[in-house]
Coordinates of C-alpha atoms in Angstrom, one line a residue:
M1 CA 16.6 8.2 12.5
L2 CA 20.1 10.1 11.1
D3 CA 22.0 7.1 11.8
A4 CA 19.1 4.0 10.2
V5 CA 19.1 6.7 6.8
L6 CA 22.6 6.5 6.6
L7 CA 23.3 2.7 7.1
F8 CA 21.3 3.3 3.6
R9 CA 23.2 6.1 2.4
E10 CA 24.8 4.3 -0.5
A11 CA 20.9 3.3 -1.6
L12 CA 20.1 7.5 -1.3
Y13 CA 22.7 8.2 -3.6
G14 CA 21.0 6.2 -6.1
T15 CA 17.4 6.6 -5.4
L16 CA 18.2 10.6 -5.5
L17 CA 19.8 10.6 -8.7
I18 CA 17.3 8.5 -10.3
A19 CA 15.5 11.0 -9.0
L20 CA 17.0 13.7 -10.3
A21 CA 17.1 11.9 -13.9
C22 CA 13.9 11.3 -14.5
S23 CA 12.6 14.2 -13.4
V24 CA 14.2 15.9 -16.1
V25 CA 12.8 14.1 -18.9
G26 CA 9.5 14.1 -17.3
V27 CA 8.8 17.4 -18.1
Y28 CA 8.7 16.6 -21.6
V29 CA 6.9 13.7 -20.6
V30 CA 4.2 15.0 -19.3
L31 CA 4.5 17.8 -21.7
R32 CA 3.8 16.4 -25.1
R33 CA 0.9 14.7 -23.4
I34 CA 3.5 11.1 -23.6
V35 CA 3.3 9.9 -20.5
F36 CA 1.3 6.3 -21.6
V37 CA 4.6 6.2 -23.2
G38 CA 6.2 6.8 -20.2
A39 CA 4.6 3.5 -18.8
A40 CA 4.8 1.8 -21.5
L41 CA 8.8 1.8 -21.5
A42 CA 9.0 0.9 -18.2
Q43 CA 6.7 -2.5 -18.5
V44 CA 9.2 -2.7 -22.1
S45 CA 11.9 -2.6 -20.0
S46 CA 10.9 -4.6 -17.5
A47 CA 10.1 -7.6 -19.0
G48 CA 13.8 -7.1 -21.2
L49 CA 15.0 -8.4 -17.7
A50 CA 12.5 -11.2 -17.2
I51 CA 13.6 -12.3 -20.7
A52 CA 17.1 -12.2 -19.7
L53 CA 16.7 -13.9 -16.3
W54 CA 14.6 -16.6 -18.4
L55 CA 17.6 -17.3 -20.5
A56 CA 20.1 -17.4 -18.3
G57 CA 18.1 -20.4 -16.8
L58 CA 18.3 -21.8 -20.0
G59 CA 22.5 -21.6 -20.4
V60 CA 21.6 -19.6 -24.0
L61 CA 23.6 -16.9 -25.0
S62 CA 25.2 -16.8 -21.2
G63 CA 27.7 -13.8 -22.1
L64 CA 24.6 -11.4 -22.6
T65 CA 22.1 -13.1 -20.9
G66 CA 25.0 -12.4 -17.1
H67 CA 23.8 -8.5 -17.4
P68 CA 20.4 -8.5 -17.5
L69 CA 20.8 -5.0 -17.7
T70 CA 22.2 -4.6 -21.3
V71 CA 19.3 -6.9 -22.6
S72 CA 17.1 -5.0 -20.7
L73 CA 18.9 -1.7 -22.9
L74 CA 18.6 -3.5 -25.8
I75 CA 14.5 -4.4 -26.2
T76 CA 13.9 -0.3 -24.4
I77 CA 15.7 0.9 -27.4
G78 CA 13.3 -1.1 -29.6
G79 CA 10.6 1.0 -27.5
V80 CA 12.2 4.0 -28.3
I81 CA 12.4 3.3 -32.0
F82 CA 9.1 2.0 -32.4
F83 CA 7.4 5.0 -29.8
A84 CA 9.3 7.8 -31.7
T85 CA 8.8 6.7 -35.3
P86 CA 5.4 4.8 -35.1
P87 CA 4.7 3.3 -38.0
R88 CA 2.0 4.6 -40.6
G89 CA -1.1 2.7 -39.9
D90 CA -4.5 2.2 -38.8
V91 CA -4.2 1.4 -35.3
P92 CA -4.4 4.8 -33.1
P93 CA -0.6 5.9 -31.6
D94 CA -2.5 5.3 -28.4
A95 CA -4.2 2.4 -29.2
S96 CA -0.3 0.9 -30.3
I97 CA 1.1 2.1 -26.7
G98 CA -2.3 0.4 -25.2
V99 CA -1.4 -2.5 -27.2
A100 CA 2.9 -2.4 -26.5
Y101 CA 2.0 -1.7 -22.6
A102 CA -0.3 -4.6 -22.1
V103 CA 1.9 -7.3 -23.8
A104 CA 5.2 -6.5 -21.9
A105 CA 3.2 -6.5 -18.9
A106 CA 2.1 -10.0 -19.2
A107 CA 6.0 -11.2 -21.2
G108 CA 7.3 -9.5 -18.3
I109 CA 4.9 -12.1 -15.7
L110 CA 5.2 -15.3 -18.0
F111 CA 9.0 -15.0 -18.9
I112 CA 9.7 -14.3 -15.5
A113 CA 7.6 -16.7 -14.2
K114 CA 9.6 -19.4 -16.2
A115 CA 12.9 -18.2 -14.3
K116 CA 15.0 -20.0 -12.7
M117 CA 14.7 -18.5 -9.1
G118 CA 11.4 -16.3 -10.1
E119 CA 10.5 -15.2 -6.7
A120 CA 13.8 -13.8 -6.6
H121 CA 13.5 -11.9 -9.9
D122 CA 10.3 -11.2 -9.1
I123 CA 12.2 -7.9 -6.1
L124 CA 14.7 -7.0 -9.2
L125 CA 10.8 -6.4 -11.7
Q126 CA 9.6 -4.8 -8.3
G127 CA 12.1 -2.9 -7.7
N128 CA 14.1 -2.9 -4.2
I129 CA 16.5 0.5 -4.0
L130 CA 18.0 -0.4 -0.9
G131 CA 19.7 -3.5 -2.2
I132 CA 21.5 -0.1 -3.9
T133 CA 25.4 -0.3 -3.8
R134 CA 28.3 1.9 -4.5
K135 CA 28.8 0.1 -7.7
D136 CA 25.3 0.6 -8.5
T137 CA 24.9 4.5 -8.0
L138 CA 28.3 4.9 -9.6
L139 CA 26.6 2.9 -13.0
L140 CA 23.2 5.4 -12.0
L141 CA 25.6 8.7 -11.7
A142 CA 27.8 6.9 -15.1
T143 CA 23.9 7.3 -16.6
A144 CA 23.4 10.5 -15.5
I145 CA 26.1 12.9 -16.2
P146 CA 25.3 12.0 -19.9
V147 CA 21.8 12.6 -19.6
L148 CA 21.5 15.9 -18.1
L149 CA 24.7 17.5 -20.0
A150 CA 22.6 16.1 -23.5
H151 CA 18.9 17.7 -21.8
V152 CA 21.5 21.1 -21.0
V153 CA 23.0 21.3 -24.2
F154 CA 20.4 20.5 -26.7
Y155 CA 18.1 22.6 -24.3
K156 CA 17.0 24.8 -26.3
E157 CA 16.7 22.2 -29.6
F158 CA 14.6 19.8 -27.6
L159 CA 12.2 22.5 -26.0
F160 CA 12.2 23.5 -30.0
V161 CA 10.9 20.5 -31.5
S162 CA 8.5 18.9 -28.5
F163 CA 6.6 22.5 -28.5
D164 CA 6.6 24.3 -32.1
R165 CA 7.3 21.5 -34.3
E166 CA 5.6 23.3 -37.8
T167 CA 8.2 26.4 -36.7
A168 CA 11.1 24.3 -36.4
R169 CA 10.3 22.8 -39.2
T170 CA 10.6 26.4 -41.6
L171 CA 13.7 27.3 -40.0
G172 CA 15.5 23.8 -40.9
Y173 CA 15.9 21.6 -37.9
R174 CA 15.1 17.9 -38.2
V175 CA 12.4 17.6 -36.3
R176 CA 12.1 13.2 -36.1
L177 CA 15.4 12.7 -35.7
W178 CA 15.5 15.4 -32.4
D179 CA 12.0 13.5 -31.3
L180 CA 14.2 10.3 -31.7
A181 CA 17.2 11.5 -29.8
L182 CA 14.4 12.4 -26.9
Y183 CA 13.4 9.0 -26.9
L184 CA 16.5 7.6 -26.0
T185 CA 17.6 9.7 -23.1
L186 CA 14.0 9.1 -21.9
G187 CA 14.5 4.8 -22.8
V188 CA 17.9 4.9 -21.5
V189 CA 16.8 6.4 -18.3
I190 CA 14.2 4.3 -17.9
A191 CA 16.2 1.0 -18.9
F192 CA 18.5 1.7 -16.0
S193 CA 16.4 2.9 -12.8
M194 CA 14.1 0.0 -14.0
Q195 CA 16.5 -2.7 -12.6
F196 CA 16.5 -0.5 -9.2
A197 CA 14.2 0.7 -8.2
G198 CA 10.5 -0.5 -10.4
V199 CA 8.0 0.1 -12.9
M200 CA 6.0 2.1 -9.5
L201 CA 8.4 4.1 -8.2
V202 CA 9.9 5.2 -12.7
F203 CA 6.6 5.8 -13.3
N204 CA 6.3 7.9 -10.5
F205 CA 9.8 9.7 -11.0
L206 CA 8.3 10.5 -14.5
V207 CA 5.0 12.1 -13.9
L208 CA 4.7 13.1 -10.5
P209 CA 6.8 15.8 -10.7
A210 CA 6.9 17.2 -13.6
V211 CA 2.3 17.8 -13.0
T212 CA 3.9 20.1 -9.7
G213 CA 6.4 21.9 -11.4
L214 CA 3.4 22.0 -14.6
L215 CA 1.5 23.4 -11.1
L216 CA 4.5 26.0 -9.2
G217 CA 6.5 27.2 -12.4
G218 CA 5.7 30.4 -13.8
S219 CA 8.0 30.0 -16.9
M220 CA 10.1 26.4 -18.5
R221 CA 13.5 27.1 -16.8
A222 CA 10.6 27.2 -13.0
T223 CA 9.3 24.2 -14.4
F224 CA 12.0 22.3 -14.2
V225 CA 13.3 23.2 -11.7
V226 CA 10.4 22.7 -8.9
S227 CA 10.3 18.8 -10.9
V228 CA 13.9 18.8 -10.5
G229 CA 13.4 20.4 -6.5
S230 CA 10.0 18.6 -5.6
A231 CA 11.6 14.4 -7.1
L232 CA 14.7 15.5 -4.7
L233 CA 12.2 16.4 -1.5
A234 CA 10.2 13.6 -2.4
A235 CA 13.4 11.0 -2.8
L236 CA 14.8 11.8 0.7
V237 CA 12.0 12.6 3.4
G238 CA 10.5 9.4 2.0
F239 CA 13.3 7.2 2.1
A240 CA 14.7 9.0 5.1
A241 CA 10.5 8.3 6.7
S242 CA 10.2 4.3 5.1
I243 CA 13.1 3.1 7.9
P244 CA 11.7 4.2 11.2
L245 CA 8.0 3.6 10.0
D246 CA 9.7 0.3 8.5
L247 CA 7.6 -0.1 5.7
P248 CA 8.5 0.7 1.7
S249 CA 10.6 3.0 0.5
G250 CA 9.3 3.2 -2.6
P251 CA 5.1 3.4 -2.1
M252 CA 6.1 5.5 0.8
I253 CA 8.7 7.8 -1.9
I254 CA 5.1 8.0 -4.2
V255 CA 3.2 8.8 -1.4
V256 CA 5.4 12.8 -0.3
S257 CA 5.5 12.4 -4.6
G258 CA 1.0 13.0 -4.4
V259 CA 1.0 15.0 -1.1
L260 CA 3.8 17.6 -3.5
V261 CA 0.9 17.6 -6.4
F262 CA -1.9 18.2 -3.0
L263 CA 0.4 20.7 -2.3
A264 CA 1.4 22.4 -5.1
W265 CA -2.5 22.8 -6.6
G266 CA -3.8 24.3 -3.4
A267 CA -0.8 26.3 -4.4
R268 CA -2.3 27.1 -7.5
R269 CA -5.5 27.7 -6.1
A270 CA -4.6 30.1 -3.6
R271 CA -3.4 32.3 -6.2
G272 CA -6.1 31.8 -7.9
G273 CA -4.6 30.0 -11.6

């Protein structure tokens, strides 16, 4: 089995990087109760890829559409700005997120249906982690390092404005600016992960490891550590098990993530939490 896994070692490295980056920002996604913002951004990013491929098929803006990740990133950042600074109006925030999710999901399907080689591109939208190459791994590494460094350096600021906003304002923190910065790191991680992992696996890494961390961690730092640890464990076990069993790697990783959440819930109940 080890030999089979090593054949796809670049894919494994890439998957571990996606798991690491998503599980860190995912703690904020779950604790701030913006789980569906994560889902909506993943769909927006997916729609961005579809639009890029559609435009490339038409020969429009070939310089830009030759790099679908660039288009996806730009559109995702637009979604980030919208969710971080929602317009005030009669539409509740949850409804805005629902509208964005539905429209982005439908747009992605429609644009990919009209793109040339649409069936092949569908693999791109759904993700294919086994197709990750060394170049992709290096790209993911170049994305993950600055995002993780930002979360280490500005750990106090991100935490403060997320969970004690009024005190943060009183102390002079520019809450909206820090919100935007946090959402931007979320958008960058989603946009770069989406191209390789697809909506379902990215959403899994954003939510399930963070839930495991919250069930087992007794402090914020412990929550982050457990979240990252469970994401890496799920990626490793799910990936390794999927190859000899000849099963899709992404869903296998999600199943392992779900088992870890269940075990964490059982452990929490056993100790009377």
